Every structure is written in C-alpha cells, then in structure tokens.
Amino acid sequence: MPNDSIPNTLRPATQLVHGGTVRSNFGETSEALFLTSGFVYDSAEQAEATFKGEVTHYQYSRFGNPTVAMLEKRLALLEGAEACIATATGMAAVHAALLSHLKTGDRMVASRALFGSCYWIVTTLLPRYGIETVLVDGADLDQWREALSKPTAMVLLESPSNPMLELVDIKPVCDLAHKAGALVVVDNVFATPLLQKPIQLGADIVIYSCTKHIDGQGRVLGGAVLGSKAWIEGTLKPFTRNTGPALSPFNAWLLLKGLETLSLRVDAATRGAAAVADFLATRPEIGRVIYPGRADHPQAELARRQMTGGSTLVAFELAGGKQAAFAMMNQLKLIAVSNNLGDSKSLATHPATTTHSKVSAEERARLGISDGAIRLSVGLEDPADLIDDLGQALGNLPQAVRAAAE
Ligand SMILES: *Cc1c(COP(=O)(O)O)cnc(C)c1O
C-alpha cells in the first residue's frame, strides 16, 4: 500500500527522499529491494481475479514490481507528472515512447541536435516503418512553424542538447505542435528533473536516461517515461508489458538511493560547471565556451527563462582542432576520458570521434560539432581541482599544437 502519510505537496528535496516509499510489514527505513521475477497468489481464484483485473496484485516483474513502482512514483512526484513507467535504459524509454504511439503513415518532427541513438531511431528506424520524419534546427522557431504546418503525430526535442548545449524554446514549440495534433516528447536528460520542468512548459511526455544524473554515480543503466495517466496506461503500458524493456528491481533500488541525493549533487555539479566554464573562457587556447548559465551563451535569455540552472555540462572548442583536443584530453590527470555523463566523476568526451562519429561530417558541421569540440561532464570533485587539472592540461599542450591553437 502507498505510504499516504507522505503528502504530494511536499517540496522537491523532500519528495526525493520520501516520495513513493511503500514500507513492508517489517517497517524498514530504507526502501525494500524486491528482487523477484514473479509473485504468488493465495489461491487459484485470486490468480484468476488478478488476470481479470478485478483485484490489484503484482503478477510478474515485466509488468510491475514494488521496488520499480516506488521509483516510478517518486519520479512522477518530482516531475509533476500523473504517471511514469521506468525502463531498462534511457534508449528503451525513447524507443518505447515513440514506437508505442507512432504508426505507418504518421509524421514526426524532431530537433536535429539529438543524442546519437535518438538520431538513429528518428532518421533510420522510423522511416523503415513508413513514418515520415522531419528534422529542424531546434533553435529556429520559424523552422518549427514551417515543419508543424502539417498534421503531425509526435515531436521529439532535447534541450539543452547533446553535446553543444543548444536550447529549444519549449513553450512556443509545444503550442505549435499541439495545433498540428502532435504530442511533444522532451528528452530532459541534460537539464535533469530539477533544472527544467517540461510539463509546466506544455510538454506531454518527458524522458530520462536515469543512467545519468539520477543514478549519478556511474553504476547502472535505467530510463523513465513520464506523462498523463491516460497516455501512460492506455498507450505506453500495453507496449512495455508485451515488448519487455523492464527495469531490474536492483537497478530501481539503486536509482531510488540516487534520487535521495539528486538535488545536492546537481546543485554542486552545476556550481562546479559554472566555475569551470568561467575558467575556460579566460584561456587563449579555447576558441569558444558554451554554457547555458553564462551571459555569452547565444540563448542566455532563454536559459534564464526556461531553466533554473546552467546544467552540469560544459562544451568548449579548442582553436587547434582535433589535434589540440586530443592532446589536451591526453594530458588530463583527474578528469577521465569517457563518453558517459552525469557521473560524480568528471568526464571529458570528444564527440566528433565517439558519440557523434556515426553522424555524417556534413550533419556534424550543421550541429556545430567541430573537431576541436570537447564535452565536459562536471562531477562532484572540488571545482578548484578540476580547474587545476584543466589548466595544467592546457599549459602542457605540445609546442606544435600550442602554436596552431593560439
Ligand atoms: C544517455 C542519453 C540517452 C540514452 O540513455 P541510455 O541510458 O544510455 O540508454 C538519451 N538521451 C540523452 C540526452 C542521453 O544523454
């Protein structure tokens, strides 16, 4: 039974610790881990009644599990969404949200600046099933207006985008999308549930890779889809029940523990990212720093209006191109080279040769992903140590690279 002593009106930091908790008869303080695939019934009659939908009883962990349900409830409370389904990965969440809703002959519109696998689903997988997909430059409202002048089933957007932290003005895009008959899906991974509230801006569905800030300690994969009760129960649930992207109860339990510290971690990493971005902007080797919390971000005004913080990620461009970017990454001692993000450990990525290596060079140019671009996911280290590491890496660039860069 839900713990109804925890009201829905509590503030986010409190929901992160208590929301959705259901205590077993043992009265445990920490959420129980129900690592079970199946459930037993008191009688054959109870099993029959459960399958008829006459009584509520867990049946099988592909359909539902008490630990996973606590996570879903806590995420829904945090997001201000009516319902949530947790999935095994962020990509399972994206895939299920799109494929459960779209059918042959439908049209979808997406911002071009998408996470690599989202881009593959939209440009390669969906067209295979006869779904027309149109890509727009997410920052350009005129392109959205043009693309949404025809009936459309779904819109997918990411803001801030991976890796170049470009923003979409979510509210007017939702208004245009709704007029075209579309549901709006926002991949809110980079903003986290704390720095941006897409549903309040008009979005219908919000998606997370829980692998990132929600776990936040680089341990497990997970995902979540949030939306109205009618859509989650009526459209998404039949799809996930029968296709099986279920989240392991063990991973759900770790993610519940991750949520308890989410606001502390996101606050600290956001402060660290802002300090790192300000430092990088002072360095002659860096051509451009992109951080939504800085006044020189091309959409700084929109960032202030739509987000409550600048994000935990920073993108920057070395003037010396790939050679300079690689040389710098190889000099880092504390910050690790990795394509993950949202970890307590700071991680540096070269998108052009890793996360976006399968995107054509022409499309990368359109997305602003140059060969000198580095994406930095700022973790929980003391920002002064991160700045020291970045400073020594830039200071130790080989002479030849330095000459090219400055
Ligand atoms: C990581 C990520 C995903 C995919 O999540 P997985 O958990 O790796 O499957 C989707 N969108 C964005 C923006 C991401 O950063």
PDB file of N, CA, C and O and ligand atoms in Angstrom, residues 88-92 94 114-115 117-118 158 160 162 187-190 207-212 221-223 340-341 375, ligand 1:
ATOM      1  N   ALA A  88      14.608  -0.186 -18.770  1.00  0.00           N
ATOM      2  CA  ALA A  88      15.960  -0.710 -18.526  1.00  0.00           C
ATOM      3  C   ALA A  88      17.060   0.285 -18.878  1.00  0.00           C
ATOM      4  O   ALA A  88      18.137   0.263 -18.287  1.00  0.00           O
ATOM      5  N   THR A  89      16.808   1.142 -19.860  1.00  0.00           N
ATOM      6  CA  THR A  89      17.797   2.150 -20.280  1.00  0.00           C
ATOM      7  C   THR A  89      17.048   3.397 -20.743  1.00  0.00           C
ATOM      8  O   THR A  89      15.828   3.351 -20.970  1.00  0.00           O
ATOM      9  N   GLY A  90      17.778   4.471 -20.923  1.00  0.00           N
ATOM     10  CA  GLY A  90      17.188   5.680 -21.491  1.00  0.00           C
ATOM     11  C   GLY A  90      16.711   5.432 -22.910  1.00  0.00           C
ATOM     12  O   GLY A  90      15.648   5.906 -23.319  1.00  0.00           O
ATOM     13  N   MET A  91      17.484   4.661 -23.689  1.00  0.00           N
ATOM     14  CA  MET A  91      17.078   4.408 -25.076  1.00  0.00           C
ATOM     15  C   MET A  91      15.822   3.539 -25.145  1.00  0.00           C
ATOM     16  O   MET A  91      15.006   3.694 -26.056  1.00  0.00           O
ATOM     17  N   ALA A  92      15.662   2.615 -24.183  1.00  0.00           N
ATOM     18  CA  ALA A  92      14.417   1.837 -24.146  1.00  0.00           C
ATOM     19  C   ALA A  92      13.238   2.781 -23.907  1.00  0.00           C
ATOM     20  O   ALA A  92      12.152   2.592 -24.468  1.00  0.00           O
ATOM     21  N   VAL A  94      13.044   6.029 -24.818  1.00  0.00           N
ATOM     22  CA  VAL A  94      12.805   6.793 -26.045  1.00  0.00           C
ATOM     23  C   VAL A  94      12.099   5.901 -27.079  1.00  0.00           C
ATOM     24  O   VAL A  94      11.091   6.285 -27.681  1.00  0.00           O
ATOM     25  N   LEU A 114      20.175  15.875 -31.459  1.00  0.00           N
ATOM     26  CA  LEU A 114      19.676  14.799 -30.606  1.00  0.00           C
ATOM     27  C   LEU A 114      20.839  13.920 -30.173  1.00  0.00           C
ATOM     28  O   LEU A 114      21.847  13.831 -30.872  1.00  0.00           O
ATOM     29  N   PHE A 115      20.654  13.239 -29.063  1.00  0.00           N
ATOM     30  CA  PHE A 115      21.567  12.189 -28.616  1.00  0.00           C
ATOM     31  C   PHE A 115      21.739  11.186 -29.776  1.00  0.00           C
ATOM     32  O   PHE A 115      20.771  10.906 -30.496  1.00  0.00           O
ATOM     33  N   SER A 117      21.840   7.955 -30.423  1.00  0.00           N
ATOM     34  CA  SER A 117      20.911   6.848 -30.670  1.00  0.00           C
ATOM     35  C   SER A 117      19.488   7.341 -30.953  1.00  0.00           C
ATOM     36  O   SER A 117      18.744   6.700 -31.691  1.00  0.00           O
ATOM     37  N   CYS A 118      19.119   8.481 -30.368  1.00  0.00           N
ATOM     38  CA  CYS A 118      17.805   9.076 -30.691  1.00  0.00           C
ATOM     39  C   CYS A 118      17.800   9.473 -32.161  1.00  0.00           C
ATOM     40  O   CYS A 118      16.810   9.271 -32.882  1.00  0.00           O
ATOM     41  N   GLU A 158      15.280  17.836 -27.593  1.00  0.00           N
ATOM     42  CA  GLU A 158      16.213  17.719 -26.480  1.00  0.00           C
ATOM     43  C   GLU A 158      16.700  19.133 -26.174  1.00  0.00           C
ATOM     44  O   GLU A 158      17.088  19.855 -27.099  1.00  0.00           O
ATOM     45  N   PRO A 160      18.780  21.303 -22.788  1.00  0.00           N
ATOM     46  CA  PRO A 160      19.874  21.590 -23.711  1.00  0.00           C
ATOM     47  C   PRO A 160      20.275  20.315 -24.460  1.00  0.00           C
ATOM     48  O   PRO A 160      20.115  19.217 -23.938  1.00  0.00           O
ATOM     49  N   ASN A 162      22.656  17.555 -26.607  1.00  0.00           N
ATOM     50  CA  ASN A 162      23.934  16.879 -26.539  1.00  0.00           C
ATOM     51  C   ASN A 162      24.608  16.998 -27.907  1.00  0.00           C
ATOM     52  O   ASN A 162      23.978  16.652 -28.894  1.00  0.00           O
ATOM     53  N   ASP A 187      13.273  15.065 -24.239  1.00  0.00           N
ATOM     54  CA  ASP A 187      14.379  14.331 -23.631  1.00  0.00           C
ATOM     55  C   ASP A 187      15.066  15.336 -22.705  1.00  0.00           C
ATOM     56  O   ASP A 187      15.767  16.239 -23.164  1.00  0.00           O
ATOM     57  N   ASN A 188      14.813  15.183 -21.395  1.00  0.00           N
ATOM     58  CA  ASN A 188      15.223  16.203 -20.414  1.00  0.00           C
ATOM     59  C   ASN A 188      16.490  15.806 -19.648  1.00  0.00           C
ATOM     60  O   ASN A 188      16.733  16.310 -18.565  1.00  0.00           O
ATOM     61  N   VAL A 189      17.266  14.912 -20.229  1.00  0.00           N
ATOM     62  CA  VAL A 189      18.425  14.361 -19.517  1.00  0.00           C
ATOM     63  C   VAL A 189      19.420  15.441 -19.111  1.00  0.00           C
ATOM     64  O   VAL A 189      19.873  15.486 -17.965  1.00  0.00           O
ATOM     65  N   PHE A 190      19.748  16.326 -20.043  1.00  0.00           N
ATOM     66  CA  PHE A 190      20.793  17.307 -19.738  1.00  0.00           C
ATOM     67  C   PHE A 190      20.345  18.311 -18.683  1.00  0.00           C
ATOM     68  O   PHE A 190      21.159  18.829 -17.929  1.00  0.00           O
ATOM     69  N   ILE A 207      11.193  12.319 -20.920  1.00  0.00           N
ATOM     70  CA  ILE A 207      12.002  11.102 -20.916  1.00  0.00           C
ATOM     71  C   ILE A 207      13.326  11.343 -20.194  1.00  0.00           C
ATOM     72  O   ILE A 207      13.912  12.422 -20.326  1.00  0.00           O
ATOM     73  N   TYR A 208      13.748  10.345 -19.436  1.00  0.00           N
ATOM     74  CA  TYR A 208      15.067  10.394 -18.803  1.00  0.00           C
ATOM     75  C   TYR A 208      15.866   9.156 -19.109  1.00  0.00           C
ATOM     76  O   TYR A 208      15.317   8.048 -19.138  1.00  0.00           O
ATOM     77  N   SER A 209      17.156   9.359 -19.269  1.00  0.00           N
ATOM     78  CA  SER A 209      18.106   8.284 -19.070  1.00  0.00           C
ATOM     79  C   SER A 209      18.481   8.399 -17.600  1.00  0.00           C
ATOM     80  O   SER A 209      19.186   9.329 -17.211  1.00  0.00           O
ATOM     81  N   CYS A 210      18.007   7.469 -16.765  1.00  0.00           N
ATOM     82  CA  CYS A 210      18.329   7.506 -15.324  1.00  0.00           C
ATOM     83  C   CYS A 210      19.786   7.130 -15.086  1.00  0.00           C
ATOM     84  O   CYS A 210      20.318   7.293 -13.987  1.00  0.00           O
ATOM     85  N   THR A 211      20.417   6.585 -16.148  1.00  0.00           N
ATOM     86  CA  THR A 211      21.843   6.257 -16.134  1.00  0.00           C
ATOM     87  C   THR A 211      22.684   7.476 -15.766  1.00  0.00           C
ATOM     88  O   THR A 211      23.775   7.334 -15.219  1.00  0.00           O
ATOM     89  N   LYS A 212      22.176   8.646 -16.110  1.00  0.00           N
ATOM     90  CA  LYS A 212      22.965   9.870 -15.961  1.00  0.00           C
ATOM     91  C   LYS A 212      22.809  10.411 -14.539  1.00  0.00           C
ATOM     92  O   LYS A 212      23.159   9.728 -13.609  1.00  0.00           O
ATOM     93  N   LEU A 221      22.376   1.287 -15.593  1.00  0.00           N
ATOM     94  CA  LEU A 221      21.565   1.869 -16.659  1.00  0.00           C
ATOM     95  C   LEU A 221      20.108   1.892 -16.208  1.00  0.00           C
ATOM     96  O   LEU A 221      19.663   1.018 -15.462  1.00  0.00           O
ATOM     97  N   GLY A 222      19.374   2.866 -16.695  1.00  0.00           N
ATOM     98  CA  GLY A 222      17.940   2.928 -16.405  1.00  0.00           C
ATOM     99  C   GLY A 222      17.316   4.044 -17.206  1.00  0.00           C
ATOM    100  O   GLY A 222      18.023   4.928 -17.716  1.00  0.00           O
ATOM    101  N   GLY A 223      15.989   4.002 -17.330  1.00  0.00           N
ATOM    102  CA  GLY A 223      15.288   5.051 -18.068  1.00  0.00           C
ATOM    103  C   GLY A 223      13.910   5.257 -17.489  1.00  0.00           C
ATOM    104  O   GLY A 223      13.443   4.465 -16.650  1.00  0.00           O
ATOM    105  N   ASN A 340      30.507   8.709 -21.121  1.00  0.00           N
ATOM    106  CA  ASN A 340      29.345   8.822 -20.219  1.00  0.00           C
ATOM    107  C   ASN A 340      29.234  10.253 -19.700  1.00  0.00           C
ATOM    108  O   ASN A 340      30.101  11.089 -19.952  1.00  0.00           O
ATOM    109  N   LEU A 341      28.166  10.520 -18.958  1.00  0.00           N
ATOM    110  CA  LEU A 341      27.980  11.845 -18.369  1.00  0.00           C
ATOM    111  C   LEU A 341      27.084  11.712 -17.147  1.00  0.00           C
ATOM    112  O   LEU A 341      26.476  10.671 -16.915  1.00  0.00           O
ATOM    113  N   ARG A 375      33.215  17.874 -24.836  1.00  0.00           N
ATOM    114  CA  ARG A 375      32.099  17.969 -23.891  1.00  0.00           C
ATOM    115  C   ARG A 375      32.612  17.525 -22.529  1.00  0.00           C
ATOM    116  O   ARG A 375      33.185  16.446 -22.408  1.00  0.00           O
TER     117      ARG A 375
HETATM  118  C1  LIG B   1      22.409   8.873 -22.335  1.00  0.00           C
HETATM  119  C2  LIG B   1      21.315   9.549 -23.037  1.00  0.00           C
HETATM  120  C3  LIG B   1      20.272   8.815 -23.618  1.00  0.00           C
HETATM  121  C4  LIG B   1      20.257   7.303 -23.621  1.00  0.00           C
HETATM  122  O1  LIG B   1      20.246   6.749 -22.355  1.00  0.00           O
HETATM  123  P1  LIG B   1      20.864   5.286 -22.018  1.00  0.00           P
HETATM  124  O2  LIG B   1      20.531   5.128 -20.579  1.00  0.00           O
HETATM  125  O3  LIG B   1      22.313   5.346 -22.319  1.00  0.00           O
HETATM  126  O4  LIG B   1      20.168   4.316 -22.893  1.00  0.00           O
HETATM  127  C5  LIG B   1      19.275   9.521 -24.260  1.00  0.00           C
HETATM  128  N1  LIG B   1      19.285  10.870 -24.323  1.00  0.00           N
HETATM  129  C6  LIG B   1      20.270  11.602 -23.770  1.00  0.00           C
HETATM  130  C7  LIG B   1      20.228  13.077 -23.881  1.00  0.00           C
HETATM  131  C8  LIG B   1      21.314  10.974 -23.103  1.00  0.00           C
HETATM  132  O5  LIG B   1      22.288  11.702 -22.566  1.00  0.00           O
END
